[in-house]
Every structure is written in C-alpha cells, then in structure tokens.
C-alpha cells in the first residue's frame, strides 16, 4: 500500500495538486501482478478522478531477473467548474456556464525487465485519445484531447563502498507535437535504509529526494522541486511526500522495483 501527495508551484493560485493511493501485489507464486490506483487531481478549476486497475504477467528466470508485461484499464471522471472561471472578456460564449463533467475510459500497456543490477521499461498509460471538448458550439475551432504519452525508464545499481550503493536512472517522456522531456536522477543508498538523491528535470526543475525505510515493512519519502524555468519568479517550488507499507514478514527481503 502507498499514498502520495504532491503540491506543485507553491504560491501560484489554483496550481496543480495531486493525491494518489496505490495497492498492488502478486499472486499464483508471484506469476501474476494485480493492482489498483485511485488518483485525485485538482488543476485550476478542474477536478479529475482516475480509477485504474492493473494486471501483469511475470516471467521469472533462474538468475533472479524477471520480465513483466502489463495491461491497464482505467476510468477518468473529469469535472470543470466554469462558474469559478475569471475570463478576461465578459460574456464569452465559448465558455460554458455552470459545471460540466465527462467520464473517459481508456487502456494502457507496458513491459518491464529487471535484473540484479539494472532495469528498463517502456509504457503507454493511455493507448487511446479522449475528446474532452465541453463546448456546445459545433463550429468550435478548439477541440482539446487527452493524447498518448510514451515513457521509457532505465537504471543501474552497484556498490561503491561497504553498505553504500549508487543508483543512476533516467526517464524519457514523449508526446506527439510536444517538446521532448527527460528526468535524470542520481541516488546514494546507505545500509539499504536511507536513500538520498538529486534529479534534473530538463528545463523545468532540480529536485532533492530523501527516502527512509523505517522498518522492513514501512518507508517514507520526501521530495522538493526547485523551479528553474521562468515560473521561478512566481512560485516557491513543489513538494511531494510518500508513505508506503508492505505486508511482509520481518525475515523476508523487500524488493522495490523503483529502487531495486
């Protein structure tokens, strides 16, 4: 079980904030993975709730590596409170009145490989476009859509001293007709309990990470993003916190796919 809360661009009115609850595990001798995610996003005067079910088939190899192929089914409930908008032009007929909402179904897929010292994965969380145009004007020139996002991630983990590991990793993000995006991360892990890291998000922010495994079953994490884009003049950065609990025995080994 894990819970994540993120507040973005502190100081900007109606800036994005997100809360996520995740529940996942494996069954049938660790051959099948099952998961559930519930996410609440608030951006401006828009609210969005995502409910996502996840399934993966896991192929395990003798050297403790494995290949996981996953599918996702999701429903998104999007609500826009137009009555809270503050348009620069009065009586703008392109802005609907009151509150409007939509239910958006979708599917996603991904593949992930992890060995003892490295991992790599590629995913498309939403395979289909969703039309989110609330306008009642059939001749409207703007037709907003939720489009496909493509992700590739990879990382390494190796010892540099006794009880100290270094973990570089990266994530590429691609959307058609949008600027290319990338995260570069470098972390140090001490005694398999404390992770300290820094991330560079291309053209956007420099981030500090701290994660502490309080007990084999329990860990907490905190991140702070320092904005380096022109938005720096208007906000005090972004914060994110995570709390995670694993239902395991104290004698069992914890395997976190994000940090080995």
Backbone as JSON, one array per atom type, in Angstrom:
{
  "sequence": "XXXXXXXXXXXXXXXXXXXXXXXXXXXXXXXXXXXXXXXXXXXXXXXXXXXXXXXXXXXXXXXXXXXXXXXXXXXXXXXXXXXXXXXXXXXXXXXXXXXXXXXXXXXXXXXXXXXXXXXXXXXXXXXXXXXXXXXXXXXXXXXXXXXXXXXXXXXXXXXXXXXXXXXXXXXXXXXXXXXXXXXXXXXXXXXXXXXXXXXXXXXXXXXXXXXXXXXXXXXXXXXXXXXXXXXXXXXXXXXXXXXXXXXXXXXXXXXXXXXX",
  "N": [[0.85, -1.19, 0.0], [0.49, 2.25, -0.76], [0.66, 5.79, -0.38], [0.58, 8.95, -1.94], [1.25, 12.39, -2.02], [1.22, 15.44, -3.77], [2.08, 18.79, -4.13], [2.15, 21.35, -6.32], [4.14, 24.06, -7.55], [4.13, 26.07, -5.39], [2.51, 28.87, -4.12], [1.35, 29.85, -6.42], [-1.84, 30.61, -7.43], [-4.44, 28.22, -7.54], [-2.76, 26.24, -8.49], [-1.53, 23.0, -9.65], [-2.42, 20.13, -7.68], [-2.06, 16.88, -6.29], [-3.3, 13.75, -5.21], [-2.65, 10.36, -4.5], [-3.54, 6.96, -4.19], [-2.25, 3.74, -3.94], [-2.46, 0.24, -4.45], [-1.0, -2.84, -4.59], [0.16, -6.12, -5.58], [1.35, -9.57, -5.77], [0.23, -12.75, -7.04], [-0.44, -16.33, -7.26], [2.07, -17.76, -6.97], [3.81, -15.61, -7.4], [3.52, -15.09, -10.1], [1.54, -13.61, -11.32], [0.67, -10.21, -11.36], [-1.31, -7.87, -9.61], [-3.12, -4.83, -9.38], [-4.36, -1.71, -8.02], [-5.17, 1.66, -8.5], [-5.99, 4.86, -7.31], [-6.5, 8.15, -8.11], [-6.53, 11.61, -7.41], [-6.78, 14.65, -8.96], [-6.33, 18.14, -8.91], [-6.54, 20.94, -10.77], [-6.36, 24.21, -11.47], [-9.64, 25.23, -12.0], [-10.49, 22.7, -12.4], [-11.36, 19.36, -11.7], [-10.25, 16.01, -11.37], [-10.69, 12.57, -11.29], [-9.12, 9.51, -11.25], [-9.5, 6.08, -11.72], [-7.81, 3.16, -11.73], [-7.14, -0.08, -12.86], [-4.73, -2.65, -12.7], [-2.85, -5.17, -14.36], [-0.44, -7.73, -14.57], [1.7, -10.06, -16.21], [4.21, -12.19, -15.15], [7.39, -13.27, -15.96], [9.76, -15.28, -14.66], [13.29, -15.74, -14.18], [16.18, -17.94, -13.77], [18.33, -16.56, -12.7], [17.33, -14.73, -10.92], [16.32, -12.55, -12.21], [13.61, -10.92, -14.0], [10.83, -10.67, -16.32], [8.22, -8.52, -16.99], [4.97, -8.09, -18.2], [2.48, -5.8, -18.77], [-0.97, -4.72, -18.41], [-3.47, -2.17, -18.43], [-6.57, -0.95, -17.28], [-8.76, 1.8, -17.26], [-10.78, 4.41, -15.78], [-11.66, 7.76, -16.05], [-12.93, 10.51, -14.34], [-13.89, 13.61, -15.17], [-14.29, 16.92, -14.2], [-15.32, 20.21, -14.71], [-15.46, 23.35, -13.32], [-16.95, 25.81, -14.46], [-18.15, 28.1, -13.53], [-16.42, 29.17, -11.74], [-14.47, 30.35, -13.19], [-12.5, 33.1, -14.35], [-12.81, 35.03, -16.7], [-11.07, 37.11, -19.09], [-12.57, 38.54, -20.8], [-15.83, 39.67, -20.74], [-18.96, 37.9, -20.92], [-18.28, 35.73, -22.66], [-19.05, 33.55, -25.07], [-17.87, 31.15, -25.66], [-17.24, 29.9, -23.34], [-18.68, 27.55, -21.36], [-21.55, 27.6, -19.11], [-22.02, 27.18, -15.52], [-21.38, 23.89, -14.23], [-19.64, 21.26, -15.8], [-19.16, 17.84, -16.82], [-17.36, 14.77, -17.56], [-17.03, 11.28, -18.38], [-14.31, 9.24, -18.93], [-13.14, 6.5, -20.49], [-10.29, 4.24, -20.8], [-7.32, 2.46, -21.92], [-4.14, 0.95, -21.09], [-0.66, -0.05, -21.57], [2.38, -1.87, -20.94], [5.88, -2.85, -20.64], [8.39, -4.44, -18.73], [11.67, -5.01, -17.51], [13.77, -6.5, -15.14], [16.91, -7.02, -13.69], [19.51, -8.19, -11.49], [21.18, -5.98, -11.25], [20.32, -3.94, -12.93], [17.6, -2.23, -14.64], [14.85, -1.81, -16.98], [12.21, -0.23, -18.78], [9.2, 0.29, -20.72], [6.3, 2.19, -21.47], [2.85, 2.94, -22.22], [0.57, 4.67, -20.79], [-2.02, 5.5, -21.53], [-3.68, 4.37, -24.19], [-5.46, 5.31, -26.08], [-6.89, 8.27, -27.55], [-8.76, 10.73, -25.77], [-11.56, 12.7, -26.21], [-12.11, 15.81, -24.84], [-13.68, 18.01, -25.15], [-15.89, 20.4, -24.08], [-17.51, 22.17, -25.27], [-20.54, 23.4, -26.65], [-20.81, 24.37, -29.12], [-20.91, 23.54, -32.43], [-19.14, 24.45, -34.35], [-16.79, 25.05, -33.16], [-13.38, 25.96, -32.92], [-11.42, 24.9, -31.35], [-10.55, 21.8, -30.1], [-9.95, 20.15, -27.5], [-7.93, 17.38, -26.4], [-7.15, 14.4, -24.56], [-4.17, 12.99, -25.02], [-1.85, 10.4, -26.24], [0.84, 9.46, -24.1], [4.24, 8.62, -24.01], [6.52, 6.6, -22.27], [9.83, 5.9, -21.24], [11.99, 4.15, -19.15], [14.96, 3.56, -17.23], [17.65, 2.1, -15.3], [20.51, 1.71, -13.06], [22.25, -0.17, -10.51], [24.81, -0.35, -8.2], [27.52, -1.31, -6.01], [29.58, 1.01, -4.27], [31.05, 1.22, -2.03], [31.36, -0.36, 1.19], [28.17, -1.16, 2.26], [27.12, 0.96, 0.84], [25.43, 2.08, -1.95], [25.23, 3.18, -5.35], [22.88, 4.66, -7.49], [22.11, 5.44, -10.53], [19.55, 6.69, -12.69], [17.11, 7.15, -15.32], [14.44, 8.83, -17.09], [12.62, 9.0, -20.02], [10.28, 11.05, -21.71], [7.67, 11.31, -23.99], [5.53, 13.05, -26.15], [3.45, 13.42, -28.91], [3.93, 16.21, -31.01], [4.76, 17.82, -28.92], [7.25, 19.31, -26.72], [10.27, 17.44, -26.23], [10.96, 15.55, -23.27], [12.79, 14.86, -20.24], [13.99, 13.12, -17.38], [16.74, 13.06, -15.22], [18.4, 11.18, -12.81], [20.26, 10.73, -9.8], [21.19, 8.71, -7.18], [22.14, 7.86, -3.81], [22.39, 5.05, -1.71], [22.25, 4.09, 1.6], [23.14, 1.52, 3.74], [20.95, 0.03, 2.93], [18.71, 1.36, 3.76], [18.45, 4.19, 3.82], [17.9, 6.56, 1.36], [19.33, 9.03, -0.62], [18.99, 11.53, -2.98], [19.3, 13.3, -6.17], [17.61, 15.04, -8.75], [17.44, 16.05, -12.14], [15.17, 17.71, -14.0], [14.53, 18.22, -17.24], [14.92, 21.48, -18.27], [13.07, 22.36, -16.42], [13.18, 21.82, -13.51], [15.24, 21.33, -10.55], [15.63, 18.71, -8.35], [15.42, 17.51, -4.99], [15.75, 14.48, -3.19], [14.67, 12.34, -0.58], [14.57, 9.35, 1.12], [13.45, 7.05, 3.53], [13.68, 3.96, 4.99], [11.98, 2.96, 7.52], [11.29, 0.61, 8.83], [11.36, -2.9, 7.9], [8.84, -3.19, 6.72], [7.88, -0.61, 6.36], [8.17, 2.58, 4.85], [9.08, 6.0, 4.26], [9.05, 8.97, 2.23], [10.35, 12.0, 0.82], [10.24, 14.8, -1.36], [11.58, 17.69, -2.94], [11.09, 20.18, -5.31], [12.96, 22.49, -7.06], [12.23, 25.18, -8.97], [13.45, 25.97, -12.19], [12.68, 27.14, -14.48], [11.12, 30.0, -16.23], [8.92, 30.26, -14.54], [9.91, 30.35, -12.03], [9.95, 32.85, -10.84], [7.47, 33.16, -9.75], [6.72, 31.2, -7.96], [7.34, 29.05, -5.09], [8.52, 26.6, -5.47], [7.94, 22.97, -5.55], [6.43, 20.34, -3.64], [6.54, 16.93, -2.52], [5.29, 14.04, -0.94], [5.55, 10.7, 0.36], [4.17, 7.7, 1.63], [4.63, 4.36, 2.44], [3.61, 0.99, 2.86], [4.41, -2.4, 3.36], [3.08, -5.64, 3.31], [4.7, -7.88, 4.76], [6.78, -10.46, 6.2], [9.19, -9.96, 8.81], [11.53, -11.29, 8.26], [11.63, -11.55, 5.55], [12.88, -10.51, 2.34], [12.85, -7.23, 1.05], [11.73, -6.03, -2.03], [11.87, -3.4, -4.03], [10.65, -2.21, -6.99], [11.29, 0.28, -8.03], [13.6, 1.15, -6.85], [15.26, -1.07, -6.77]],
  "CA": [[0.0, 0.0, 0.0], [1.25, 3.5, -0.75], [-0.05, 7.03, -0.59], [1.46, 10.02, -2.41], [0.62, 13.71, -2.17], [2.1, 16.41, -4.42], [1.59, 20.16, -4.3], [3.05, 21.91, -7.33], [4.24, 25.51, -7.74], [3.59, 26.71, -4.19], [2.4, 30.32, -4.25], [0.52, 30.17, -7.58], [-3.23, 30.28, -7.15], [-5.02, 27.11, -8.29], [-1.72, 25.38, -9.07], [-1.9, 21.59, -9.54], [-2.12, 19.29, -6.54], [-2.43, 15.51, -6.61], [-3.25, 12.71, -4.2], [-2.74, 9.04, -5.12], [-3.49, 5.76, -3.35], [-1.92, 2.56, -4.73], [-2.46, -1.07, -3.79], [-0.58, -3.83, -5.58], [0.84, -7.31, -5.08], [1.43, -10.68, -6.72], [-0.47, -13.98, -6.67], [-0.08, -17.51, -8.05], [3.52, -17.94, -6.87], [4.46, -14.42, -7.97], [3.44, -15.1, -11.55], [0.59, -12.59, -11.75], [0.61, -9.0, -10.56], [-2.6, -7.19, -9.63], [-3.0, -3.54, -8.74], [-5.43, -0.72, -8.09], [-4.73, 3.02, -8.22], [-7.0, 5.91, -7.31], [-5.79, 9.43, -8.13], [-7.35, 12.82, -7.47], [-6.04, 15.81, -9.46], [-7.01, 19.43, -8.94], [-5.75, 21.87, -11.57], [-7.22, 25.35, -11.75], [-10.98, 24.91, -11.54], [-10.77, 21.36, -12.94], [-11.13, 18.21, -10.83], [-10.16, 14.77, -12.14], [-10.51, 11.36, -10.51], [-8.75, 8.35, -12.07], [-9.53, 4.76, -11.11], [-7.07, 2.33, -12.67], [-6.83, -1.45, -12.48], [-3.51, -3.08, -13.38], [-2.58, -6.6, -14.41], [0.83, -8.06, -15.23], [2.16, -11.45, -16.24], [5.62, -12.1, -14.78], [8.23, -14.41, -16.32], [10.94, -15.25, -13.79], [14.43, -16.5, -14.67], [16.95, -18.57, -12.7], [19.29, -15.63, -12.1], [16.52, -13.8, -10.13], [15.76, -11.5, -13.06], [12.25, -11.22, -14.46], [10.21, -9.84, -17.34], [6.82, -8.29, -16.63], [4.17, -7.47, -19.25], [1.33, -5.3, -18.05], [-2.12, -4.06, -19.04], [-4.2, -1.28, -17.52], [-7.88, -0.44, -17.66], [-8.97, 2.98, -16.42], [-11.87, 5.35, -15.96], [-11.38, 9.09, -15.52], [-14.08, 11.4, -14.21], [-13.38, 14.98, -15.29], [-15.3, 17.93, -13.9], [-14.84, 21.59, -14.86], [-16.37, 24.29, -12.67], [-16.83, 27.01, -15.27], [-18.63, 29.27, -12.8], [-15.31, 29.72, -10.98], [-13.52, 30.96, -14.12], [-12.41, 34.57, -14.33], [-12.39, 35.37, -18.06], [-10.64, 38.49, -19.32], [-13.61, 39.17, -21.6], [-17.15, 39.33, -20.22], [-19.94, 37.31, -21.84], [-17.59, 34.93, -23.66], [-19.94, 32.42, -25.36], [-17.12, 29.9, -25.8], [-17.11, 29.31, -22.01], [-19.99, 27.07, -20.88], [-21.93, 28.04, -17.79], [-22.2, 26.15, -14.51], [-20.39, 22.82, -14.1], [-19.79, 20.17, -16.77], [-18.34, 16.68, -16.47], [-17.27, 13.68, -18.54], [-16.42, 10.03, -17.98], [-13.4, 8.91, -20.02], [-12.5, 5.18, -20.36], [-9.08, 4.07, -21.58], [-6.49, 1.29, -21.64], [-2.71, 1.19, -21.18], [0.16, -1.24, -21.65], [3.8, -1.63, -20.71], [6.75, -4.01, -20.47], [9.43, -4.05, -17.77], [12.64, -6.06, -17.22], [14.67, -6.18, -14.02], [17.92, -7.98, -13.29], [20.05, -7.88, -10.16], [21.91, -4.72, -11.23], [19.77, -2.92, -13.8], [16.22, -2.42, -15.07], [14.41, -0.97, -18.09], [10.81, -0.41, -19.07], [8.54, 1.24, -21.62], [4.87, 2.1, -21.24], [1.9, 3.92, -22.74], [-0.54, 4.54, -19.83], [-3.31, 5.7, -22.2], [-3.47, 3.99, -25.58], [-6.41, 5.99, -26.97], [-7.19, 9.67, -27.27], [-10.08, 11.06, -25.25], [-12.01, 14.05, -26.53], [-12.62, 16.44, -23.62], [-14.28, 19.29, -25.53], [-17.19, 20.62, -23.45], [-18.23, 23.21, -25.99], [-21.78, 23.01, -27.35], [-20.77, 25.0, -30.44], [-20.37, 22.56, -33.39], [-18.12, 25.07, -35.2], [-15.67, 25.47, -32.32], [-12.09, 25.7, -33.55], [-10.55, 24.21, -30.4], [-11.06, 20.51, -29.65], [-8.91, 19.57, -26.63], [-7.93, 15.93, -26.26], [-6.13, 13.72, -23.78], [-3.48, 12.21, -26.03], [-0.94, 9.38, -25.74], [2.15, 9.79, -23.55], [5.13, 7.46, -24.08], [7.54, 6.67, -21.23], [10.9, 4.9, -21.18], [12.78, 4.32, -17.94], [16.05, 2.61, -17.05], [18.53, 2.45, -14.2], [21.55, 0.79, -12.61], [22.54, -0.16, -9.08], [26.04, -1.08, -7.91], [28.19, -0.91, -4.77], [30.79, 1.83, -4.39], [31.73, 1.01, -0.77], [30.58, -1.24, 2.03], [26.87, -0.64, 2.68], [26.76, 2.16, 0.07], [25.16, 1.84, -3.35], [24.89, 4.32, -6.19], [21.81, 4.28, -8.39], [21.69, 6.39, -11.57], [18.45, 6.27, -13.54], [16.57, 8.2, -16.19], [13.12, 8.61, -17.68], [12.3, 9.79, -21.2], [8.84, 11.25, -21.9], [7.43, 11.81, -25.35], [4.16, 13.29, -26.6], [3.47, 13.95, -30.28], [3.76, 17.66, -31.15], [5.12, 18.5, -27.67], [8.69, 19.25, -26.51], [10.84, 16.23, -25.61], [11.19, 15.75, -21.84], [13.64, 13.83, -19.68], [14.45, 13.23, -16.0], [18.0, 12.39, -14.89], [18.45, 11.05, -11.37], [21.41, 10.05, -9.2], [20.89, 8.48, -5.77], [23.0, 7.03, -2.97], [21.63, 4.28, -0.73], [23.1, 3.74, 2.73], [22.7, 0.42, 4.6], [19.66, -0.43, 2.42], [17.66, 2.0, 4.54], [18.31, 5.62, 3.55], [18.23, 6.97, 0.0], [19.47, 10.47, -0.84], [19.18, 11.69, -4.41], [19.03, 14.57, -6.84], [17.06, 14.85, -10.08], [17.33, 17.19, -13.05], [14.06, 17.6, -14.95], [15.05, 19.06, -18.31], [14.31, 22.78, -18.48], [11.97, 22.62, -15.5], [13.48, 21.88, -12.09], [16.24, 20.49, -9.89], [14.86, 18.13, -7.26], [16.1, 16.78, -3.94], [14.97, 13.32, -2.77], [15.07, 11.68, 0.66], [13.7, 8.22, 1.42], [13.91, 6.36, 4.73], [12.97, 2.73, 5.34], [11.94, 2.94, 8.98], [11.23, -0.8, 9.17], [11.24, -3.66, 6.64], [7.52, -3.03, 6.12], [7.42, 0.78, 6.3], [9.11, 3.61, 4.42], [8.55, 7.32, 3.93], [9.9, 9.68, 1.3], [10.04, 13.41, 0.62], [10.94, 15.42, -2.48], [11.37, 19.12, -3.14], [11.49, 20.62, -6.65], [13.29, 23.91, -7.2], [11.92, 25.54, -10.35], [14.49, 26.72, -12.91], [12.06, 27.77, -15.64], [10.65, 31.35, -15.9], [7.94, 30.22, -13.45], [10.63, 30.52, -10.77], [9.64, 34.16, -10.24], [6.1, 33.2, -9.25], [6.4, 30.12, -7.02], [8.39, 28.65, -4.14], [8.86, 25.21, -5.69], [6.92, 21.95, -5.39], [6.76, 19.32, -2.65], [5.88, 15.65, -2.68], [5.55, 13.12, 0.16], [5.06, 9.35, 0.11], [4.17, 6.73, 2.73], [4.43, 3.03, 1.85], [3.62, -0.13, 3.8], [4.41, -3.71, 2.71], [2.64, -6.74, 4.18], [5.71, -8.93, 4.69], [7.4, -10.85, 7.45], [10.44, -9.25, 9.05], [12.64, -12.06, 7.72], [11.59, -11.54, 4.1], [13.6, -9.44, 1.66], [12.0, -6.26, 0.37], [12.16, -5.71, -3.4], [11.15, -2.26, -4.56], [11.05, -2.15, -8.4], [11.8, 1.59, -8.41], [14.95, 1.31, -6.3], [15.8, -2.41, -6.58]],
  "C": [[0.88, 1.23, 0.0], [0.32, 4.68, -0.99], [0.93, 8.13, -0.95], [0.65, 11.31, -2.51], [1.64, 14.66, -2.76], [1.39, 17.75, -4.54], [2.6, 20.9, -5.16], [2.97, 23.43, -7.34], [3.58, 26.27, -6.58], [3.63, 28.23, -4.36], [1.59, 30.76, -5.45], [-0.9, 29.71, -7.29], [-3.74, 29.2, -8.1], [-3.97, 26.25, -9.0], [-2.08, 23.91, -8.84], [-1.54, 20.99, -8.18], [-2.76, 17.93, -6.77], [-2.34, 14.63, -5.38], [-3.48, 11.36, -4.85], [-2.67, 7.96, -4.06], [-3.26, 4.56, -4.26], [-1.97, 1.3, -3.87], [-2.07, -2.1, -4.83], [0.15, -4.99, -4.91], [0.82, -8.4, -6.13], [0.72, -11.91, -6.14], [0.04, -15.11, -7.55], [1.43, -17.67, -8.15], [4.28, -16.83, -7.59], [4.5, -14.41, -9.49], [2.52, -14.01, -12.09], [0.65, -11.4, -10.79], [-0.74, -8.32, -10.72], [-2.46, -5.87, -8.88], [-4.22, -2.67, -8.93], [-4.86, 0.64, -7.7], [-5.92, 3.97, -8.28], [-6.28, 7.24, -7.16], [-6.79, 10.58, -8.22], [-6.44, 13.99, -7.86], [-6.91, 17.06, -9.38], [-6.1, 20.43, -9.63], [-6.67, 23.03, -11.96], [-8.6, 25.09, -11.17], [-11.47, 23.6, -12.17], [-10.43, 20.3, -11.9], [-11.14, 16.95, -11.69], [-9.89, 13.61, -11.19], [-10.23, 10.21, -11.46], [-8.83, 7.1, -11.22], [-8.93, 3.79, -12.11], [-6.84, 0.94, -12.08], [-5.66, -1.94, -13.33], [-3.33, -4.59, -13.27], [-1.24, -6.81, -15.1], [1.08, -9.56, -15.17], [3.68, -11.43, -16.11], [6.33, -13.39, -15.17], [9.52, -14.31, -15.52], [12.02, -16.19, -14.33], [15.28, -17.0, -13.5], [17.92, -17.61, -12.01], [18.59, -14.52, -11.31], [16.05, -12.58, -10.93], [14.35, -11.88, -13.48], [11.81, -10.23, -15.52], [8.73, -9.75, -17.02], [6.13, -7.56, -17.77], [2.82, -7.08, -18.66], [0.27, -4.68, -18.93], [-2.84, -3.24, -17.99], [-5.55, -0.92, -18.12], [-8.23, 0.71, -16.72], [-10.26, 3.71, -16.79], [-11.47, 6.67, -15.33], [-12.66, 9.9, -15.49], [-13.55, 12.82, -14.15], [-14.52, 15.96, -15.09], [-14.67, 19.32, -13.99], [-15.88, 22.53, -14.28], [-16.23, 25.66, -13.35], [-17.26, 28.27, -14.51], [-17.54, 29.89, -11.93], [-14.25, 30.37, -11.87], [-13.58, 32.49, -14.03], [-11.93, 35.04, -15.7], [-11.99, 36.84, -18.18], [-11.67, 39.27, -20.13], [-14.98, 38.73, -21.08], [-18.04, 38.75, -21.32], [-19.26, 36.58, -23.0], [-18.41, 33.66, -23.9], [-19.2, 31.09, -25.52], [-16.92, 29.2, -24.46], [-18.48, 28.86, -21.55], [-20.29, 27.62, -19.48], [-22.06, 26.88, -16.82], [-21.05, 25.17, -14.45], [-20.68, 21.74, -15.13], [-18.84, 19.04, -16.39], [-18.36, 15.65, -17.59], [-16.64, 12.46, -17.89], [-15.62, 9.49, -19.15], [-12.76, 7.53, -19.77], [-11.23, 5.11, -21.2], [-8.37, 2.78, -21.17], [-5.02, 1.69, -21.77], [-1.96, -0.12, -21.22], [1.61, -0.88, -21.39], [4.55, -2.94, -20.57], [7.96, -3.55, -19.64], [10.34, -5.25, -17.51], [13.54, -5.61, -16.08], [15.62, -7.34, -13.76], [18.46, -7.56, -11.92], [20.64, -6.47, -10.12], [21.33, -3.64, -12.12], [18.31, -3.24, -14.15], [15.91, -1.48, -16.23], [12.94, -1.25, -18.35], [10.29, 0.64, -20.03], [7.04, 1.08, -21.44], [4.12, 3.21, -21.96], [0.67, 3.83, -21.83], [-1.92, 4.7, -20.45], [-3.11, 5.46, -23.69], [-4.33, 4.79, -26.54], [-6.57, 7.45, -26.57], [-8.61, 9.8, -26.71], [-10.41, 12.5, -25.6], [-12.63, 14.66, -25.28], [-13.23, 17.81, -23.92], [-15.68, 19.4, -24.92], [-18.05, 21.63, -24.2], [-19.46, 22.65, -26.68], [-21.84, 23.62, -28.75], [-20.16, 24.02, -31.45], [-19.28, 23.12, -34.27], [-16.91, 25.52, -34.39], [-14.35, 25.06, -32.96], [-11.16, 24.89, -32.65], [-11.23, 22.92, -29.93], [-10.0, 19.83, -28.79], [-9.07, 18.08, -26.47], [-6.88, 15.51, -25.24], [-5.44, 12.75, -24.72], [-2.49, 11.23, -25.4], [0.36, 10.0, -25.22], [2.99, 8.51, -23.55], [6.25, 7.66, -23.06], [8.56, 5.55, -21.42], [11.73, 5.18, -19.94], [13.84, 3.25, -17.87], [16.96, 3.06, -15.92], [19.5, 1.35, -13.86], [21.66, 0.86, -11.09], [23.82, -0.97, -8.84], [26.7, -0.5, -6.66], [29.4, -0.03, -5.09], [31.62, 1.76, -3.11], [30.86, 0.07, 0.05], [29.32, -0.54, 2.52], [26.49, 0.67, 2.0], [26.58, 1.76, -1.4], [24.9, 3.15, -4.06], [23.9, 3.84, -7.24], [21.49, 5.41, -9.37], [20.5, 5.83, -12.34], [17.9, 7.45, -14.32], [15.17, 7.82, -16.64], [12.94, 9.56, -18.85], [10.78, 9.87, -21.32], [8.62, 11.87, -23.27], [5.93, 11.91, -25.6], [4.24, 13.91, -27.99], [3.15, 15.45, -30.26], [4.01, 18.43, -29.84], [6.63, 18.4, -27.5], [9.11, 17.94, -25.85], [11.17, 16.53, -24.15], [12.0, 14.58, -21.28], [13.95, 14.16, -18.22], [15.74, 12.45, -15.86], [18.14, 12.36, -13.37], [19.71, 10.31, -10.93], [21.16, 9.94, -7.7], [21.99, 7.65, -5.11], [22.12, 6.35, -1.93], [22.59, 3.8, 0.35], [22.43, 2.65, 3.57], [21.31, -0.12, 4.2], [18.49, 0.2, 3.16], [17.4, 3.45, 4.15], [18.77, 5.91, 2.13], [18.25, 8.49, -0.06], [19.76, 10.68, -2.32], [18.91, 13.08, -4.91], [18.57, 14.26, -8.26], [17.11, 16.16, -10.86], [16.21, 16.89, -14.03], [14.29, 18.66, -16.02], [14.25, 20.34, -18.5], [13.26, 23.17, -17.48], [12.41, 22.8, -14.06], [14.69, 21.04, -11.74], [15.61, 20.02, -8.59], [15.75, 17.4, -6.27], [15.19, 15.68, -3.42], [15.54, 12.76, -1.47], [14.07, 10.58, 0.96], [14.3, 7.43, 2.58], [13.04, 5.13, 4.97], [13.04, 2.57, 6.85], [11.98, 1.52, 9.51], [11.13, -1.57, 7.87], [9.9, -3.46, 5.94], [7.17, -1.59, 5.79], [8.52, 1.71, 5.81], [8.37, 4.9, 4.09], [9.54, 8.02, 3.0], [9.42, 11.12, 1.15], [10.85, 13.93, -0.55], [10.59, 16.9, -2.55], [11.92, 19.5, -4.5], [11.76, 22.12, -6.62], [13.15, 24.29, -8.67], [13.05, 26.35, -10.97], [13.95, 27.34, -14.19], [11.63, 29.19, -15.28], [9.58, 31.39, -14.8], [8.58, 30.41, -12.08], [10.26, 31.82, -10.06], [8.3, 34.17, -9.53], [5.77, 32.1, -8.25], [7.61, 29.76, -6.17], [8.73, 27.17, -4.28], [7.68, 24.28, -5.48], [7.38, 20.94, -4.37], [5.97, 18.06, -2.93], [6.26, 14.74, -1.51], [4.93, 11.77, -0.16], [5.15, 8.53, 1.39], [3.82, 5.38, 2.14], [4.53, 1.95, 2.91], [3.52, -1.44, 3.02], [3.99, -4.78, 3.72], [3.59, -7.91, 4.01], [6.15, -9.3, 6.1], [8.75, -10.16, 7.6], [11.63, -9.96, 8.43], [12.7, -12.02, 6.2], [12.35, -10.34, 3.53], [12.64, -8.53, 0.93], [12.57, -5.96, -1.01], [11.3, -4.56, -3.91], [11.56, -2.08, -6.02], [11.59, -0.78, -8.81], [13.24, 1.79, -7.94], [15.59, -0.03, -5.99], [15.47, -2.94, -5.18]]
}
